[in-house]
Coordinates of C-alpha atoms (C1' of nucleotides) in Angstrom, one line a residue:
Chain A
M1 CA -26.8 -14.5 32.3
G2 CA -29.3 -16.9 31.1
K3 CA -30.5 -19.2 32.6
E4 CA -28.9 -22.7 31.9
E5 CA -30.2 -26.0 31.6
N6 CA -28.5 -29.8 30.2
Y7 CA -30.1 -29.8 27.0
K8 CA -29.8 -33.6 27.0
L9 CA -32.1 -33.7 29.6
N10 CA -34.7 -32.1 28.0
R11 CA -34.5 -32.9 24.4
D12 CA -37.6 -35.3 24.1
K13 CA -39.9 -33.2 26.3
C14 CA -39.9 -30.2 24.6
A15 CA -39.9 -28.0 27.6
Y16 CA -39.3 -24.6 25.2
G17 CA -42.0 -22.7 23.5
H18 CA -40.0 -22.4 20.0
C19 CA -40.4 -26.6 19.8
A20 CA -43.8 -26.2 18.3
H21 CA -42.2 -25.0 15.4
N22 CA -40.4 -27.9 14.8
H23 CA -43.0 -31.2 15.7
G24 CA -43.4 -34.0 13.2
Y25 CA -40.6 -32.3 11.4
G26 CA -39.3 -36.2 10.4
N27 CA -36.1 -36.6 12.5
G28 CA -35.4 -36.2 16.2
H29 CA -32.6 -33.7 15.7
H30 CA -34.6 -30.4 15.1
E31 CA -34.6 -30.0 18.5
S32 CA -31.6 -28.6 19.6
C33 CA -29.3 -26.7 16.7
V34 CA -27.1 -29.1 16.0
S35 CA -29.0 -30.5 12.9
L36 CA -29.2 -26.8 12.1
V37 CA -25.7 -25.4 12.4
P38 CA -23.3 -25.6 9.6
I39 CA -20.4 -26.7 11.6
F40 CA -22.1 -29.6 12.5
N41 CA -25.0 -30.8 9.8
H42 CA -23.1 -32.2 7.6
L43 CA -23.0 -35.2 10.2
E44 CA -24.5 -38.7 10.4
D45 CA -27.0 -38.8 13.2
E46 CA -25.4 -41.0 14.7
Q47 CA -22.8 -38.2 15.1
M48 CA -25.1 -35.6 15.9
D49 CA -26.5 -37.8 18.9
E50 CA -23.5 -37.9 20.5
I51 CA -23.1 -33.8 19.8
V52 CA -26.5 -33.4 21.2
E53 CA -25.3 -35.4 24.7
V54 CA -23.0 -32.8 25.7
I55 CA -25.0 -29.4 24.1
K56 CA -26.3 -27.2 27.0
S57 CA -29.2 -24.7 26.3
S58 CA -29.2 -21.5 27.7
S59 CA -31.6 -18.7 26.5
Y60 CA -30.8 -14.7 26.7
K61 CA -33.6 -11.9 27.1
K62 CA -32.8 -8.9 24.9
G63 CA -30.4 -6.6 26.1
E64 CA -28.7 -9.1 28.4
I65 CA -24.8 -10.0 28.4
V66 CA -23.8 -13.2 27.1
Y67 CA -20.1 -12.9 28.4
S68 CA -17.8 -9.7 29.1
A69 CA -14.7 -8.9 28.6
G70 CA -12.5 -10.0 31.0
D71 CA -14.7 -13.4 31.5
K72 CA -13.1 -16.8 31.7
S73 CA -14.5 -18.2 28.3
D74 CA -14.7 -22.1 28.5
S75 CA -17.5 -22.6 26.0
L76 CA -18.5 -22.5 22.1
Y77 CA -21.6 -20.7 21.4
I78 CA -24.1 -21.4 18.9
V79 CA -26.9 -18.8 18.1
R80 CA -30.3 -21.1 17.8
S81 CA -32.6 -18.0 17.5
G82 CA -32.2 -14.1 17.9
R83 CA -29.2 -11.7 17.5
I84 CA -26.1 -11.4 19.3
R85 CA -24.0 -8.3 18.9
I86 CA -20.1 -8.7 19.4
Y87 CA -18.0 -5.6 20.5
R88 CA -15.4 -4.4 22.2
L89 CA -14.3 -1.6 24.1
S90 CA -11.7 0.2 23.6
E91 CA -8.6 1.2 26.1
S92 CA -10.4 5.1 25.5
G93 CA -13.9 3.7 26.2
K94 CA -15.4 3.8 23.0
E95 CA -17.3 1.2 21.6
Q96 CA -16.2 -0.8 18.4
L97 CA -19.1 -2.8 17.0
V98 CA -17.2 -6.5 15.9
R99 CA -20.0 -8.0 14.1
I100 CA -23.5 -9.7 14.5
L101 CA -24.7 -13.3 15.2
K102 CA -27.6 -14.7 13.5
P103 CA -29.1 -17.7 14.0
G104 CA -26.4 -20.7 12.7
D105 CA -23.7 -18.5 13.8
F106 CA -21.4 -19.1 16.7
T107 CA -18.8 -17.2 19.1
G108 CA -16.8 -18.0 21.8
E109 CA -13.8 -19.3 19.6
L110 CA -10.8 -17.0 20.5
A111 CA -10.7 -18.5 24.1
L112 CA -11.4 -22.4 23.4
F113 CA -8.0 -22.8 21.6
S114 CA -5.9 -20.3 22.6
E115 CA -6.2 -17.7 25.6
S116 CA -9.1 -18.2 27.7
I117 CA -10.5 -14.2 28.8
H118 CA -13.0 -12.9 26.6
E119 CA -12.0 -9.5 25.2
S120 CA -14.8 -8.8 23.2
Y121 CA -18.6 -8.4 24.9
A122 CA -21.5 -10.1 24.0
E123 CA -24.6 -9.0 24.5
A124 CA -28.4 -10.5 23.1
V125 CA -30.1 -8.1 20.8
E126 CA -33.3 -9.8 21.0
D127 CA -34.5 -12.6 22.9
T128 CA -32.1 -15.2 22.1
K129 CA -31.8 -19.4 22.4
V130 CA -28.2 -20.3 22.1
C131 CA -26.5 -24.2 22.7
M132 CA -23.2 -24.0 24.8
I133 CA -20.4 -26.8 24.4
T134 CA -17.5 -26.7 26.8
R135 CA -13.9 -26.5 25.7
S136 CA -13.2 -30.0 26.5
D137 CA -16.3 -31.6 25.2
L138 CA -15.9 -29.7 22.5
Q139 CA -12.3 -30.7 22.1
N140 CA -12.9 -34.6 22.1
L141 CA -15.4 -33.9 19.4
L142 CA -12.8 -32.5 17.0
M143 CA -10.6 -35.7 17.9
K144 CA -13.2 -37.9 17.1
F145 CA -14.8 -36.2 14.0
P146 CA -12.3 -34.6 12.6
S147 CA -14.1 -32.8 9.7
I148 CA -15.8 -31.0 12.7
S149 CA -12.7 -29.8 12.3
L150 CA -12.8 -28.4 8.9
K151 CA -16.0 -26.8 9.0
I152 CA -14.8 -24.7 11.7
L153 CA -11.8 -23.9 9.7
S154 CA -13.8 -23.1 6.6
E155 CA -15.6 -20.8 9.0
F156 CA -12.5 -19.2 11.3
S157 CA -10.9 -18.8 7.6
R158 CA -13.8 -16.5 6.0
R159 CA -14.0 -14.7 9.4
L160 CA -10.0 -13.7 9.2
E161 CA -10.4 -12.7 6.1
E162 CA -13.3 -10.4 6.6
S163 CA -11.8 -9.3 9.4
E164 CA -8.7 -8.5 7.3
K165 CA -10.9 -6.9 5.0
Q166 CA -12.5 -4.8 7.7
T167 CA -8.9 -3.6 9.1
A168 CA -7.9 -3.0 5.6
R169 CA -11.1 -0.4 5.0
V170 CA -11.6 1.7 8.2
S171 CA -7.5 2.3 7.6
T172 CA -7.1 3.3 4.1
E173 CA -10.2 4.6 3.1
K174 CA -12.6 7.2 4.3
V175 CA -15.7 7.4 5.3
E176 CA -17.8 7.6 2.6
T177 CA -16.3 4.9 0.1
R178 CA -16.7 2.7 3.6
I179 CA -20.0 3.5 3.4
A180 CA -21.0 3.3 0.0
S181 CA -19.0 -0.8 0.1
F182 CA -21.2 -1.3 3.1
L183 CA -24.2 -0.3 1.1
T184 CA -22.7 -2.3 -2.2
E185 CA -22.2 -5.2 0.2
C186 CA -26.0 -5.6 1.6
V187 CA -27.1 -5.5 -2.0
N188 CA -24.8 -8.7 -2.9
K189 CA -26.3 -10.5 0.1
K190 CA -30.0 -9.7 -0.8
D191 CA -28.6 -11.3 -4.2
G192 CA -29.9 -8.5 -6.9
S193 CA -32.8 -6.3 -5.4
M194 CA -31.5 -2.8 -5.0
E195 CA -33.7 -2.4 -1.9
F196 CA -33.1 -3.3 1.9
V197 CA -32.9 -2.7 5.1
L198 CA -30.2 -1.6 7.2
P199 CA -29.1 -4.8 9.3
M200 CA -28.0 -2.5 12.2
S201 CA -28.8 1.2 13.4
K202 CA -27.3 3.8 12.5
K203 CA -25.5 4.2 15.3
D204 CA -24.3 0.6 15.6
L205 CA -23.2 1.6 11.9
A206 CA -21.0 3.9 12.6
S207 CA -19.4 2.0 15.2
Y208 CA -19.0 -1.1 12.9
L209 CA -17.4 1.1 10.1
G210 CA -15.2 3.4 12.6
T211 CA -16.9 6.7 12.6
T212 CA -19.7 9.2 14.4
P213 CA -23.4 8.9 13.7
E214 CA -23.2 12.1 12.3
T215 CA -20.9 11.3 10.4
I216 CA -23.2 8.3 9.0
S217 CA -25.9 10.9 9.1
R218 CA -24.6 13.3 7.2
K219 CA -22.8 11.1 4.2
L220 CA -25.7 9.4 3.7
S221 CA -27.5 12.7 2.8
E222 CA -24.7 13.7 0.6
L223 CA -25.2 10.1 -0.7
E224 CA -28.9 10.4 -1.3
D225 CA -28.8 13.9 -2.7
E226 CA -25.5 12.9 -4.9
G227 CA -28.6 10.7 -6.6
Y228 CA -27.3 7.5 -5.4
I229 CA -29.9 5.8 -3.2
R230 CA -32.8 7.0 -1.5
Q231 CA -33.3 6.3 2.3
G232 CA -36.8 5.3 3.1
P233 CA -38.3 5.2 6.8
H234 CA -37.3 2.3 9.0
R235 CA -34.1 2.3 7.4
K236 CA -34.8 1.3 4.4
I237 CA -32.3 2.2 1.5
K238 CA -32.9 1.7 -2.2
I239 CA -29.9 1.9 -4.7
L240 CA -29.8 4.2 -7.0
D241 CA -26.9 3.9 -9.5
L242 CA -24.7 0.8 -7.8
D243 CA -21.8 1.6 -10.0
G244 CA -21.6 5.1 -9.1
L245 CA -21.9 4.3 -6.0
Y246 CA -18.5 1.8 -6.7
D247 CA -16.8 5.1 -7.9
A248 CA -17.7 7.3 -5.7
Chain B
M2 CA 8.1 -16.7 -8.5
G3 CA 10.5 -18.9 -6.8
K4 CA 12.1 -22.1 -7.6
E5 CA 10.0 -25.0 -6.6
E6 CA 11.2 -28.8 -6.0
N7 CA 9.6 -31.8 -5.2
Y8 CA 11.4 -31.4 -1.3
K9 CA 10.9 -35.5 -0.7
L10 CA 13.2 -35.9 -3.5
N11 CA 16.1 -33.9 -1.6
R12 CA 15.3 -34.8 2.0
D13 CA 18.6 -36.5 1.9
K14 CA 20.8 -35.1 -0.2
C15 CA 21.2 -31.7 1.1
A16 CA 20.8 -29.7 -1.8
Y17 CA 19.9 -26.3 -0.1
G18 CA 23.1 -24.0 1.3
H19 CA 20.8 -23.6 4.7
C20 CA 21.3 -27.4 5.3
A21 CA 24.8 -26.6 6.4
H22 CA 23.4 -25.3 9.7
N23 CA 21.4 -28.9 10.3
H24 CA 24.0 -31.0 9.7
G25 CA 24.8 -33.4 12.8
Y26 CA 21.3 -32.4 14.7
G27 CA 20.2 -35.3 15.5
N28 CA 17.1 -36.8 14.1
G29 CA 16.3 -36.4 10.1
H30 CA 13.5 -33.8 10.2
H31 CA 15.6 -30.9 10.6
E32 CA 15.8 -30.7 6.8
S33 CA 12.3 -29.9 6.3
C34 CA 10.1 -26.9 8.5
V35 CA 8.6 -29.9 9.2
S36 CA 10.1 -30.7 12.6
L37 CA 10.5 -26.1 13.4
V38 CA 7.1 -25.3 13.0
P39 CA 4.8 -25.0 15.8
I40 CA 1.4 -26.7 13.4
F41 CA 3.6 -29.4 13.1
N42 CA 6.4 -30.3 15.4
H43 CA 3.9 -31.7 18.5
L44 CA 4.0 -35.1 16.2
E45 CA 5.6 -38.4 16.2
D46 CA 8.2 -38.9 14.2
E47 CA 6.7 -41.4 11.8
Q48 CA 4.0 -38.7 11.4
M49 CA 6.0 -36.3 10.3
D50 CA 7.5 -38.5 8.0
E51 CA 4.2 -38.6 6.1
I52 CA 4.1 -34.9 6.1
V53 CA 7.5 -34.7 4.6
E54 CA 6.3 -36.8 2.0
V55 CA 4.1 -34.1 0.3
I56 CA 5.9 -30.8 1.2
K57 CA 7.5 -29.1 -1.6
S58 CA 9.8 -26.3 -0.4
S59 CA 10.7 -23.0 -2.4
S60 CA 12.5 -19.7 -2.4
Y61 CA 12.3 -16.8 -2.9
K62 CA 14.6 -13.6 -3.2
K63 CA 14.0 -10.6 -1.2
G64 CA 11.5 -8.7 -3.2
E65 CA 10.4 -11.5 -4.9
I66 CA 6.0 -12.1 -4.7
V67 CA 5.1 -15.4 -3.6
Y68 CA 1.4 -15.1 -4.3
S69 CA -0.7 -11.5 -5.6
A70 CA -4.1 -11.2 -5.4
G71 CA -6.2 -12.6 -7.9
D72 CA -4.3 -15.6 -7.6
K73 CA -5.7 -18.9 -7.1
S74 CA -4.5 -20.0 -4.3
D75 CA -4.1 -23.8 -3.3
S76 CA -1.5 -24.4 -0.9
L77 CA -0.5 -23.6 2.2
Y78 CA 3.2 -21.7 2.9
I79 CA 5.1 -22.1 5.7
V80 CA 8.1 -19.8 6.2
R81 CA 11.4 -21.9 6.7
S82 CA 13.5 -18.4 6.8
G83 CA 13.8 -15.1 5.9
R84 CA 10.2 -12.8 6.1
I85 CA 7.3 -12.3 3.9
R86 CA 5.4 -9.5 3.9
I87 CA 1.8 -9.9 3.8
Y88 CA -0.5 -7.1 2.5
R89 CA -3.4 -5.8 0.8
L90 CA -4.8 -3.1 -2.1
S91 CA -7.7 -1.3 -1.1
E92 CA -10.3 -0.2 -3.7
S93 CA -8.4 3.2 -3.7
G94 CA -4.7 2.0 -4.4
K95 CA -3.6 2.5 -1.0
E96 CA -1.3 -0.2 0.6
Q97 CA -2.4 -2.1 3.8
L98 CA 0.0 -4.0 5.9
V99 CA -1.7 -6.8 7.5
R100 CA 1.6 -8.4 8.8
I101 CA 5.0 -10.1 8.3
L102 CA 5.6 -13.6 8.5
K103 CA 8.8 -15.2 11.0
P104 CA 9.9 -18.3 10.5
G105 CA 7.5 -20.8 11.8
D106 CA 4.6 -18.7 10.5
F107 CA 2.5 -19.5 7.9
T108 CA -0.2 -18.3 5.3
G109 CA -2.3 -19.0 2.6
E110 CA -5.1 -20.3 4.7
L111 CA -7.8 -18.7 3.9
A112 CA -8.0 -20.0 0.1
L113 CA -7.5 -23.1 1.8
F114 CA -10.7 -24.1 3.4
S115 CA -13.2 -21.5 2.0
E116 CA -12.6 -19.5 -1.0
S117 CA -9.6 -20.1 -3.1
I118 CA -8.5 -16.8 -4.7
H119 CA -5.8 -14.3 -2.9
E120 CA -7.2 -10.9 -1.7
S121 CA -3.9 -9.8 -0.4
Y122 CA 0.1 -10.0 -1.6
A123 CA 2.5 -12.1 0.0
E124 CA 6.2 -10.8 -0.8
A125 CA 9.4 -12.0 0.2
V126 CA 11.3 -8.7 2.6
E127 CA 14.9 -10.4 2.5
D128 CA 15.7 -14.0 0.7
T129 CA 13.3 -16.5 2.2
K130 CA 12.5 -20.4 1.8
V131 CA 9.0 -21.3 2.6
C132 CA 7.2 -24.8 2.7
M133 CA 4.3 -25.5 0.9
I134 CA 1.8 -28.4 1.0
T135 CA -1.6 -28.7 -1.3
R136 CA -5.1 -28.2 -0.4
S137 CA -5.6 -31.8 -1.0
D138 CA -2.7 -33.0 0.8
L139 CA -3.5 -30.7 3.7
Q140 CA -6.9 -32.1 4.2
N141 CA -5.9 -35.4 4.0
L142 CA -3.3 -34.9 6.8
L143 CA -6.1 -33.0 8.7
M144 CA -8.3 -36.1 8.4
K145 CA -5.5 -38.4 9.4
F146 CA -4.3 -35.9 12.3
P147 CA -6.8 -34.4 14.1
S148 CA -4.7 -33.0 16.0
I149 CA -3.3 -30.7 13.9
S150 CA -6.3 -29.0 13.3
L151 CA -6.7 -27.9 16.9
K152 CA -3.1 -26.6 16.2
I153 CA -4.4 -24.8 13.5
L154 CA -7.2 -23.8 15.0
S155 CA -5.3 -22.2 17.6
E156 CA -3.2 -20.1 15.6
F157 CA -6.4 -18.9 13.7
S158 CA -8.0 -17.9 16.7
R159 CA -5.2 -16.1 17.8
R160 CA -4.8 -14.2 14.4
L161 CA -8.6 -13.6 14.6
E162 CA -8.6 -12.1 17.7
E163 CA -5.4 -10.0 16.7
S164 CA -7.2 -8.6 13.8
E165 CA -10.1 -7.7 15.3
K166 CA -8.0 -6.2 18.0
Q167 CA -6.3 -3.9 15.5
T168 CA -9.4 -3.1 13.5
A169 CA -11.0 -1.7 16.9
R170 CA -7.8 0.2 17.0
V171 CA -7.7 1.5 13.8
S172 CA -11.1 2.2 14.1
T173 CA -11.5 4.1 17.5
E174 CA -7.9 5.4 18.7
K175 CA -6.5 8.6 17.7
V176 CA -2.6 8.0 15.9
E177 CA -1.0 8.9 18.6
T178 CA -2.7 6.4 20.6
R179 CA -2.2 3.2 17.9
I180 CA 1.6 4.5 17.8
A181 CA 1.7 4.4 22.0
S182 CA 0.0 0.6 22.1
F183 CA 1.8 -0.9 19.2
L184 CA 5.6 0.3 21.1
T185 CA 4.2 -0.6 24.4
E186 CA 3.4 -4.8 22.7
C187 CA 6.8 -4.2 21.4
V188 CA 8.1 -4.1 24.9
N189 CA 5.8 -6.6 26.1
K190 CA 7.0 -9.3 22.9
K191 CA 10.5 -8.7 24.3
D192 CA 10.0 -9.3 27.9
G193 CA 10.9 -6.5 30.2
S194 CA 14.0 -5.2 28.0
M195 CA 12.9 -1.3 27.6
E196 CA 14.8 -1.1 24.1
F197 CA 13.8 -2.8 21.3
V198 CA 14.1 -2.1 17.1
L199 CA 11.2 -1.4 15.1
P200 CA 10.3 -5.1 13.8
M201 CA 9.6 -2.9 10.1
S202 CA 10.3 0.0 8.2
K203 CA 8.2 3.5 9.6
K204 CA 6.5 3.6 6.2
D205 CA 5.6 0.1 6.6
L206 CA 4.3 0.9 10.4
A207 CA 2.4 3.7 8.7
S208 CA 0.4 1.3 6.2
Y209 CA -0.4 -1.1 9.2
L210 CA -1.6 1.5 12.0
G211 CA -3.7 3.0 9.1
T212 CA -1.7 6.4 9.1
T213 CA 1.4 8.3 6.7
P214 CA 5.1 8.4 7.6
E215 CA 4.5 12.0 7.9
T216 CA 2.7 11.5 11.1
I217 CA 4.3 8.6 11.8
S218 CA 7.4 10.9 11.9
R219 CA 5.9 13.4 13.5
K220 CA 4.1 11.5 16.3
L221 CA 7.5 9.6 17.4
S222 CA 8.8 12.7 17.6
E223 CA 5.9 14.4 19.8
L224 CA 6.1 11.3 22.0
E225 CA 10.0 11.9 22.6
D226 CA 9.7 15.8 23.1
E227 CA 7.6 14.7 26.1
G228 CA 10.0 12.4 26.8
Y229 CA 8.1 8.9 27.3
I230 CA 10.3 7.6 24.1
R231 CA 14.1 8.1 23.0
Q232 CA 14.9 7.8 19.2
G233 CA 18.1 6.2 18.8
P234 CA 19.5 5.3 15.1
H235 CA 18.4 2.4 13.0
R236 CA 15.0 2.0 13.9
K237 CA 16.1 1.8 17.7
I238 CA 13.3 2.7 20.1
K239 CA 13.6 2.7 24.0
I240 CA 11.1 3.4 26.5
L241 CA 11.3 5.7 29.1
D242 CA 8.2 6.2 30.8
L243 CA 5.8 3.2 29.5
D244 CA 2.8 4.0 31.5
G245 CA 3.2 7.2 30.3
L246 CA 3.0 6.4 27.6
Y247 CA -0.3 4.1 27.9
D248 CA -2.0 7.0 29.0
A249 CA -0.8 9.7 26.3
Chain C
dC12 C1' 30.4 6.7 -5.0
dG13 C1' 25.9 7.6 -7.1
dT14 C1' 21.4 6.1 -7.1
dT15 C1' 17.0 5.4 -4.6
dA16 C1' 14.4 4.4 -0.7
dG17 C1' 13.3 5.8 3.3
dG18 C1' 12.3 9.4 6.5
dT19 C1' 11.8 14.5 8.4
dT20 C1' 9.6 19.1 8.0
dG21 C1' 6.7 22.9 7.3
dA22 C1' 2.5 24.8 5.9
dA23 C1' -1.9 24.7 3.5
dG24 C1' -6.2 22.5 3.5
dA25 C1' -9.8 18.5 4.1
dA26 C1' -12.1 15.4 6.4
dG27 C1' -14.0 14.2 10.4
dT28 C1' -15.4 14.9 15.1
dT29 C1' -17.5 17.2 18.7
dC30 C1' -21.2 19.4 21.5
dA31 C1' -25.7 21.7 21.7
dA32 C1' -30.0 21.2 20.2
dA33 C1' -34.2 19.4 18.3
dG34 C1' -36.7 16.1 16.4
dA35 C1' -38.2 11.2 15.3
dA36 C1' -38.9 6.5 16.2
dA37 C1' -39.0 2.6 19.6
dG38 C1' -40.0 0.8 23.6
dT39 C1' -42.8 1.1 29.1
dG40 C1' -46.2 0.9 31.6
dG41 C1' -51.0 1.9 32.4
Chain D
dC25 C1' -54.5 2.0 22.5
dC26 C1' -52.2 5.9 24.5
dA27 C1' -49.1 8.9 26.9
dC28 C1' -44.6 8.7 28.7
dT29 C1' -39.7 8.1 28.4
dT30 C1' -35.8 6.9 26.3
dT31 C1' -33.2 5.9 22.5
dC32 C1' -31.8 7.1 18.2
dT33 C1' -31.2 10.2 14.5
dT34 C1' -30.8 14.9 12.2
dT35 C1' -28.6 19.7 11.7
dG36 C1' -25.2 23.3 12.5
dA37 C1' -20.7 25.3 13.7
dA38 C1' -16.5 25.7 15.7
dC39 C1' -12.6 22.8 16.3
dT40 C1' -9.3 19.3 15.6
dT41 C1' -6.8 16.0 13.4
dC42 C1' -4.6 13.9 10.0
dT43 C1' -3.4 14.2 5.5
dT44 C1' -1.2 15.9 1.4
dC45 C1' 2.3 18.2 -1.4
dA46 C1' 7.0 19.9 -1.8
dA47 C1' 11.2 19.8 -0.5
dC48 C1' 14.9 18.1 1.6
dC49 C1' 18.0 14.8 4.6
dT50 C1' 20.1 10.5 5.4
dA51 C1' 20.4 5.7 5.2
dA52 C1' 20.7 1.4 2.5
dC53 C1' 22.6 -0.8 -1.9
dG54 C1' 24.4 -2.3 -5.7

DNA sequence: CGTTAGGTTGAAGAAGTTCAAAGAAAGTGG
DNA sequence: CCACTTTCTTTGAACTTCTTCAACCTAACG
């Protein structure tokens, strides 16, 4: 479990290594995640100050578990740096990768508003720093600054849309199609460039797409043989025929 | 498309057949859905009045489409009576059932807060009445009554949790397990009773669980042969061995 | 009461999983 | 920086699960 400190106490002392990067950037918010994440960074300085008051900070070493299924959930976690893997274990014990959090993303939402038990696991993929807000503090903030709710609602609806799309994909498309559309989306996110690095291991990709590493490996080879893509070392992938990939 | 009327103008005239059921129930809110749905019914009467002002009402005959993928989305739809099927069409043209809305449920959320194009289809399963609030009206309400946001956030997080669970199920469990856990949940919702009616056709169930009607039919027969359940007429199902079903 | 949509059943074939084994990459500690 | 260990990845082959198609049956609906 990560060490937890009251961030308020440290906000001007820069007790963390990462602060070095933030020195001299202007206003006093750079030291916390408040000014970094989309759900808060639209607020006025004074409002941010109020949030900073209730935020706690915590860090996790690579491989550490942030929370487990069954844990009581009473905080919202916001990633400040690093990456967090969110996954589930099915009844039959298989792992299913739900999503990977990057800086600015948050998790812990489910339990904040409805139930209070986590159903998924959160694991630091690399050394990771997070900000935490407790349920009650957050609810106070939401009542006080309704615009935060709108931001979170916006993020929720985006995520819901994505999750439902993912369900539809896994339940109606065959593996090859799922892989193809995943690759296509990687390109879209890269905005044009036909070359990119897979955002996760093929093992995780298999888990995310609802298949096995063996099948991923085979299907990628097939796509390569058919001339749609080329695989480089270190998970590098180059799309050779985007349109062909779509139809495949 | 359903006929649309400004509900405000009619709220005291009872232009709708259903109003007959509501006459004489006490306060003036029973005629609209405001007092019926969880996201609004916790408010004060005066606040509800304000919402009633901006609500429009609309009704759809069985089989009518409420919205289609690709339509611009600018309203939240709240089901007042009837049922609405939400489904997606995959790139390969297959239909995937996302959820079925009952009275009190809402949809249209995605586009209200982030994108503005529907990715799914909404179809009235039976004659259905809905209340609608436009995006801008809703956003005003949310800023004015922050507690509404909390309700919607709560519903979103519940739905998100459910959707992610569904994704995990479809991607890690085999069909028989998915069916078994679906049946188990039907029992849980019925709170104890081991007998219930499938909430949808087996065709829709197949689409919801990511399989085919043929497979559903076969697996249910198998479960029956193995003594876990008994199928009655009219989609009636009785669970004979709940624990066995869990492990199967 | 006939028409249409939903449901069942069989048989054949496709798609994906599993297991085993070996090779490649990444992390660990000297 | 190297050697070592661990984890990830690839490949083959047997096997399982599920889909598909076609036929037939049954319930729902105008």
